[in-house]
CSV table of C-alpha atoms in Angstrom, one decimal:
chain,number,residue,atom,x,y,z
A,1,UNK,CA,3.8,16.6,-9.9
A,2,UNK,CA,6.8,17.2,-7.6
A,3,UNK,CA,8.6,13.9,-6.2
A,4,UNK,CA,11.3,13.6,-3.8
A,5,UNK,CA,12.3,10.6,-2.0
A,6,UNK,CA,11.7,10.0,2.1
A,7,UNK,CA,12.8,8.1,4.2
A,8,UNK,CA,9.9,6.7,7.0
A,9,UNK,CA,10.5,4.7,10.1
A,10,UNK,CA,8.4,2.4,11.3
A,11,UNK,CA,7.2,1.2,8.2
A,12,UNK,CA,7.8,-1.6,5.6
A,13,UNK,CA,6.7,-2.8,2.4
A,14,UNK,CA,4.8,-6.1,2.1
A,15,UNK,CA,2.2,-7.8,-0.3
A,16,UNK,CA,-1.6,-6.9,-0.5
A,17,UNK,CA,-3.8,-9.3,0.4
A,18,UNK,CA,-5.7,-9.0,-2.8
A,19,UNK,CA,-5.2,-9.6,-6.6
A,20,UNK,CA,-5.4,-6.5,-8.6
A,21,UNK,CA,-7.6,-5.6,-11.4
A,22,UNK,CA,-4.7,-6.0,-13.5
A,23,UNK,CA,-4.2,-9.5,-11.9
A,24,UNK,CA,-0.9,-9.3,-10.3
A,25,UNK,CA,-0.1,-8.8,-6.2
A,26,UNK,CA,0.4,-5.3,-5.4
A,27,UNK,CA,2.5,-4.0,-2.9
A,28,UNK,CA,1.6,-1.8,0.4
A,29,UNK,CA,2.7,-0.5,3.5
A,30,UNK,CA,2.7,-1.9,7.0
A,31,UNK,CA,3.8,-1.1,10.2
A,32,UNK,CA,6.8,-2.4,11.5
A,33,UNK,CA,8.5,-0.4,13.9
A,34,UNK,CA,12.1,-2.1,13.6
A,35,UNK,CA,12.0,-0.7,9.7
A,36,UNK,CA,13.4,2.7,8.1
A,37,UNK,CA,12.5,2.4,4.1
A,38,UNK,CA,12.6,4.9,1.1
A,39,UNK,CA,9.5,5.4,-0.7
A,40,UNK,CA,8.9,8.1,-2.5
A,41,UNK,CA,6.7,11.6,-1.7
A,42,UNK,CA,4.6,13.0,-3.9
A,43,UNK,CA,2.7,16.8,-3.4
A,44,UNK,CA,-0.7,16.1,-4.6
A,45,UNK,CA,-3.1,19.3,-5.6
A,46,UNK,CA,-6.9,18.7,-4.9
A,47,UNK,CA,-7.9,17.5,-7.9
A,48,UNK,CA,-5.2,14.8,-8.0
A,49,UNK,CA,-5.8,13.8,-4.5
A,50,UNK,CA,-9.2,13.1,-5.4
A,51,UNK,CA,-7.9,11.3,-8.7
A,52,UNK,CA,-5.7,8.9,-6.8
A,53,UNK,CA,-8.4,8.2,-4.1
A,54,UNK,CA,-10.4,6.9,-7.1
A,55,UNK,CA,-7.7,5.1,-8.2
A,56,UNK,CA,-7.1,3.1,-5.3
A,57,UNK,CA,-10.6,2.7,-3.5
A,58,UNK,CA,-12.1,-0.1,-2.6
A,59,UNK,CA,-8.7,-1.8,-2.3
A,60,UNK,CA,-6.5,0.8,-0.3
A,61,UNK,CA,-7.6,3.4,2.4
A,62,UNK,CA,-6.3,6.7,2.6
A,63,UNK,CA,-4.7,8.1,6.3
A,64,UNK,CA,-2.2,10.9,7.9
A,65,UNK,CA,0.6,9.1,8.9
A,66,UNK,CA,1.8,11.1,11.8
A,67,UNK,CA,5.5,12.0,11.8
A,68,UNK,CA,6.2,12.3,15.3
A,69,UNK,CA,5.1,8.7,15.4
A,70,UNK,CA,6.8,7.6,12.0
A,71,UNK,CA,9.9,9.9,11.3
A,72,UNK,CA,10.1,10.7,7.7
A,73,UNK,CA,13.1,12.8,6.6
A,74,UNK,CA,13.4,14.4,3.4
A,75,UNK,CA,17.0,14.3,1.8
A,76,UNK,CA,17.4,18.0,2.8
A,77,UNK,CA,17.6,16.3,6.3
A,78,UNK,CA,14.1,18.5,7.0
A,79,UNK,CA,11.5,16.4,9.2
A,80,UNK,CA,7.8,16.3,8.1
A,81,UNK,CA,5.6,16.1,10.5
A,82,UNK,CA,2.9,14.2,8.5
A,83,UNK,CA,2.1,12.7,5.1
A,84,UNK,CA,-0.7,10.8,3.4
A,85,UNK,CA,-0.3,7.0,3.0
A,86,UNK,CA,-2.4,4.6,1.2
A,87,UNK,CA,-2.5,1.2,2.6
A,88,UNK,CA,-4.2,-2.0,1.4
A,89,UNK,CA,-8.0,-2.6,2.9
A,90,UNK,CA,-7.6,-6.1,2.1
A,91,UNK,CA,-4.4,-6.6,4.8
A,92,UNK,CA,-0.9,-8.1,3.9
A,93,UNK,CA,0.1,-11.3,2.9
A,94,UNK,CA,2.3,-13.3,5.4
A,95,UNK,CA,4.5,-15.9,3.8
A,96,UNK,CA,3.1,-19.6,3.2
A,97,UNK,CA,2.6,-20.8,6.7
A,98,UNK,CA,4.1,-18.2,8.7
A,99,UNK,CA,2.7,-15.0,10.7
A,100,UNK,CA,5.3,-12.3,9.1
A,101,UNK,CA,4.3,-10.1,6.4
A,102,UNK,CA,5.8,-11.4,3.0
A,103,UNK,CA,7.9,-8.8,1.6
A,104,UNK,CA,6.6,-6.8,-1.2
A,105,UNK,CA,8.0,-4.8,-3.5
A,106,UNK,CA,10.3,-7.1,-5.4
A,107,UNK,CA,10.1,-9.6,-8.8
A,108,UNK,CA,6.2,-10.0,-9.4
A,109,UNK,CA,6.9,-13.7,-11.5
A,110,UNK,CA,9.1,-14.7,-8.4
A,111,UNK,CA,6.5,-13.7,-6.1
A,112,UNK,CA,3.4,-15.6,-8.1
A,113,UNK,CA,5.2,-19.0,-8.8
A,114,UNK,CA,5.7,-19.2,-4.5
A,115,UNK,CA,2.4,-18.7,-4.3
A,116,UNK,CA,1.8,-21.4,-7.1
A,117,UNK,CA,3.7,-23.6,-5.3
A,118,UNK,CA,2.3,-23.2,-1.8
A,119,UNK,CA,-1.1,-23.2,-3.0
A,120,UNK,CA,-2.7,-26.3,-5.3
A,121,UNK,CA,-6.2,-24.1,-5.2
A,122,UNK,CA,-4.3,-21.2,-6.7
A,123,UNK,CA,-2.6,-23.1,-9.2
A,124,UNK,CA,-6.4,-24.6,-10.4
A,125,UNK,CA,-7.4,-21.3,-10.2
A,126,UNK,CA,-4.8,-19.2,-12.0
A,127,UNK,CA,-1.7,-21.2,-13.0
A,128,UNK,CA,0.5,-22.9,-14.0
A,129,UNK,CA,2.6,-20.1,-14.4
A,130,UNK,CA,3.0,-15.6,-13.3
A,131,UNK,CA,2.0,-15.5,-16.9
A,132,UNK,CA,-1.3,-17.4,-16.9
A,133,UNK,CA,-2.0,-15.9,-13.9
A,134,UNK,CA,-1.8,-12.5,-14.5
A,135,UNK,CA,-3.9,-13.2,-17.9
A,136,UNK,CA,-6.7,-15.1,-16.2
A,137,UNK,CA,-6.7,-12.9,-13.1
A,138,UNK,CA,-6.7,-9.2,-15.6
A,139,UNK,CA,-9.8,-11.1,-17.7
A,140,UNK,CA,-12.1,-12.1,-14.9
A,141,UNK,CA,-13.2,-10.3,-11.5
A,142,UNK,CA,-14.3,-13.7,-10.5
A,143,UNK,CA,-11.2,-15.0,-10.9
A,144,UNK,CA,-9.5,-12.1,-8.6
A,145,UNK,CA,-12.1,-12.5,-6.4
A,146,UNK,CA,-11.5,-16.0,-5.7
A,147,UNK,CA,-7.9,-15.6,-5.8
A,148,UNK,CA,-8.4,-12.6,-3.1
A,149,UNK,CA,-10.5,-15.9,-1.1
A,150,UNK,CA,-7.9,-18.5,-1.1
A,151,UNK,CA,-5.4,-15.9,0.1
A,152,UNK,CA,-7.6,-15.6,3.3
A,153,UNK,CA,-8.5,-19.1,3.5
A,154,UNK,CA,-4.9,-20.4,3.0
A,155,UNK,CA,-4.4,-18.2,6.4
A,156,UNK,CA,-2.2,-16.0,4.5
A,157,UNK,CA,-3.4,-12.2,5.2
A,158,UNK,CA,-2.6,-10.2,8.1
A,159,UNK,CA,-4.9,-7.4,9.2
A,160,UNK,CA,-4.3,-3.6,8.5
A,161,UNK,CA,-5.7,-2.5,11.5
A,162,UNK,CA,-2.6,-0.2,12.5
A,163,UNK,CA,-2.9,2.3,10.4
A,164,UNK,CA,-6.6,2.7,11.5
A,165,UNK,CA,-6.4,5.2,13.8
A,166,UNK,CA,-4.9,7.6,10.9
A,167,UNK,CA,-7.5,6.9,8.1
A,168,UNK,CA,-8.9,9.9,6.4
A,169,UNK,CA,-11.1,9.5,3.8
A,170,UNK,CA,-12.2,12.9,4.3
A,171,UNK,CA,-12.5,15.2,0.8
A,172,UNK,CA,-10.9,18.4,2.2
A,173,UNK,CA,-6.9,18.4,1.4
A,174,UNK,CA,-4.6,18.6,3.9
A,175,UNK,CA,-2.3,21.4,3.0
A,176,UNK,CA,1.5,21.3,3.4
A,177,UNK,CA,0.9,24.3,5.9
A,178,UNK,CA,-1.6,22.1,7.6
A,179,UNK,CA,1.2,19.8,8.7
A,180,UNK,CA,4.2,22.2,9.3
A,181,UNK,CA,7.5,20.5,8.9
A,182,UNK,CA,9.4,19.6,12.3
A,183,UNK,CA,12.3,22.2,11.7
A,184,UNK,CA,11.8,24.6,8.8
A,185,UNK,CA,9.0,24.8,6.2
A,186,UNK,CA,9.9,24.3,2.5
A,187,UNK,CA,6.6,25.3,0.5
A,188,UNK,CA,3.1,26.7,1.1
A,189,UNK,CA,1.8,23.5,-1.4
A,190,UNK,CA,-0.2,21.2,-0.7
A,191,UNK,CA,0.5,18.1,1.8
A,192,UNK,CA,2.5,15.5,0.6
A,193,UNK,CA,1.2,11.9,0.3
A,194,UNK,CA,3.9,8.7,0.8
C-alpha cells in the first residue's frame, strides 16, 4: 500500500473519547485551525477501503476532508485537493477540567496514569496502573463501556461535530482522479485517505 507523509492545516491530533477494544485511548483528528501536523497518506484500493471502514466502525466515521479548506501538501510541494479522514464518533477528550482537546498521539502509560489520577471512578474501574488498565479494559466490553461513560460523565469529551459536514460513509471509492490535485496530478490511483 503506497504511504507518503502530508502535511494538513487546520488539523490536530487529540485523544478519543472512547476506550478501544484493545483497552487503551486511541488517538484522532480534530479541527483546529491554528494547527499544521504530519500524518501520514495512505492510497487505499476498494477492497481495502472497505477493510479499514470495518476496522474502524462504530468508533470512527469516515469523511472527505476538503483541501481547499484544510491544505495538505505532499513533500513534492503538490497540493491535494481532498483526502479521506477517519475521526472518532465518540468526540475527543479535553484534559481533566478543562475545555481543550488533550493531545493525543503521545506515551499511552503517561496518558492513562493522568487519567488515573483525575479520576477515582476510573481508577475503581480499571487501575491502579496503564497496565491493569489496558488488561481489564482488552478482557471486558463492559469494562470499555463504562470507561467510555465516566469519560463523558467526568465532562471530559468534546464533540466531533466539525468534521460532519464531510462524512462519507458512502461504499463507492473516491478515486485520486475524482479529487484532482491543486497543481499537477501524480497518479490515476485511487484517493488517498489521511
Amino acid at each position: 500500500m503506497p504511504m507518503a507523509p502530508v502535511r494538513v492545516e487546520g488539523i490536530a491530533v487529540g485523544c478519543s473519547g472512547h476506550i478501544s477494544p484493545a483497552g487503551y485511548v486511541a488517538a484522532t483528528p480534530y479541527v483546529e485551525r491554528a494547527a499544521a501536523t504530519e500524518l501520514v497518506l495512505t492510497w487505499l484500493d476498494s477492497a481495502q477501503l472497505k477493510a479499514v471502514d470495518e476496522t474502524e466502525f462504530p468508533d470512527y466515521r469516515r469523511a472527505v476532508l476538503p483541501g481547499d479548506q484544510f491544505p495538505m501538501t505532499l513533500p513534492s510541494g503538490e497540493r491535494l485537493s481532498g483526502a479521506y479522514i477517519y475521526f472518532s464518533a465518540h468526540g475527543v477528550l479535553t484534559d481533566p477540567g478543562g475545555a481543550l482537546p488533550r493531545p493525543g498521539g503521545g506515551d499511552q502509560a503517561t496518558l492513562l496514569r493522568a487519567l488515573l489520577a483525575a479520576s477515582p471512578r476510573l481508577g475503581k474501574l480499571v487501575g491502579p496502573d496503564p497496565e491493569t488498565w489496558v488488561a481489564r479494559a482488552g478482557a471486558e466490553r463492559s469494562v470499555r463501556e463504562e470507561g467510555t461513560r465516566v469519560f463523558g460523565e467526568e465532562g471530559w469529551v468534546l464533540p466531533q461535530t466539525d468534521f460532519l459536514p464531510y462524512a462519507d460513509e458512502s461504499a463507492e471509492l473516491l478515486r485520486y482522479d475524482d479529487l484532482p490535485p491543486l497543481g499537477g496530478s501524480l497518479t490515476d490511483g485511487p484517493a488517498p485517505s489521511a
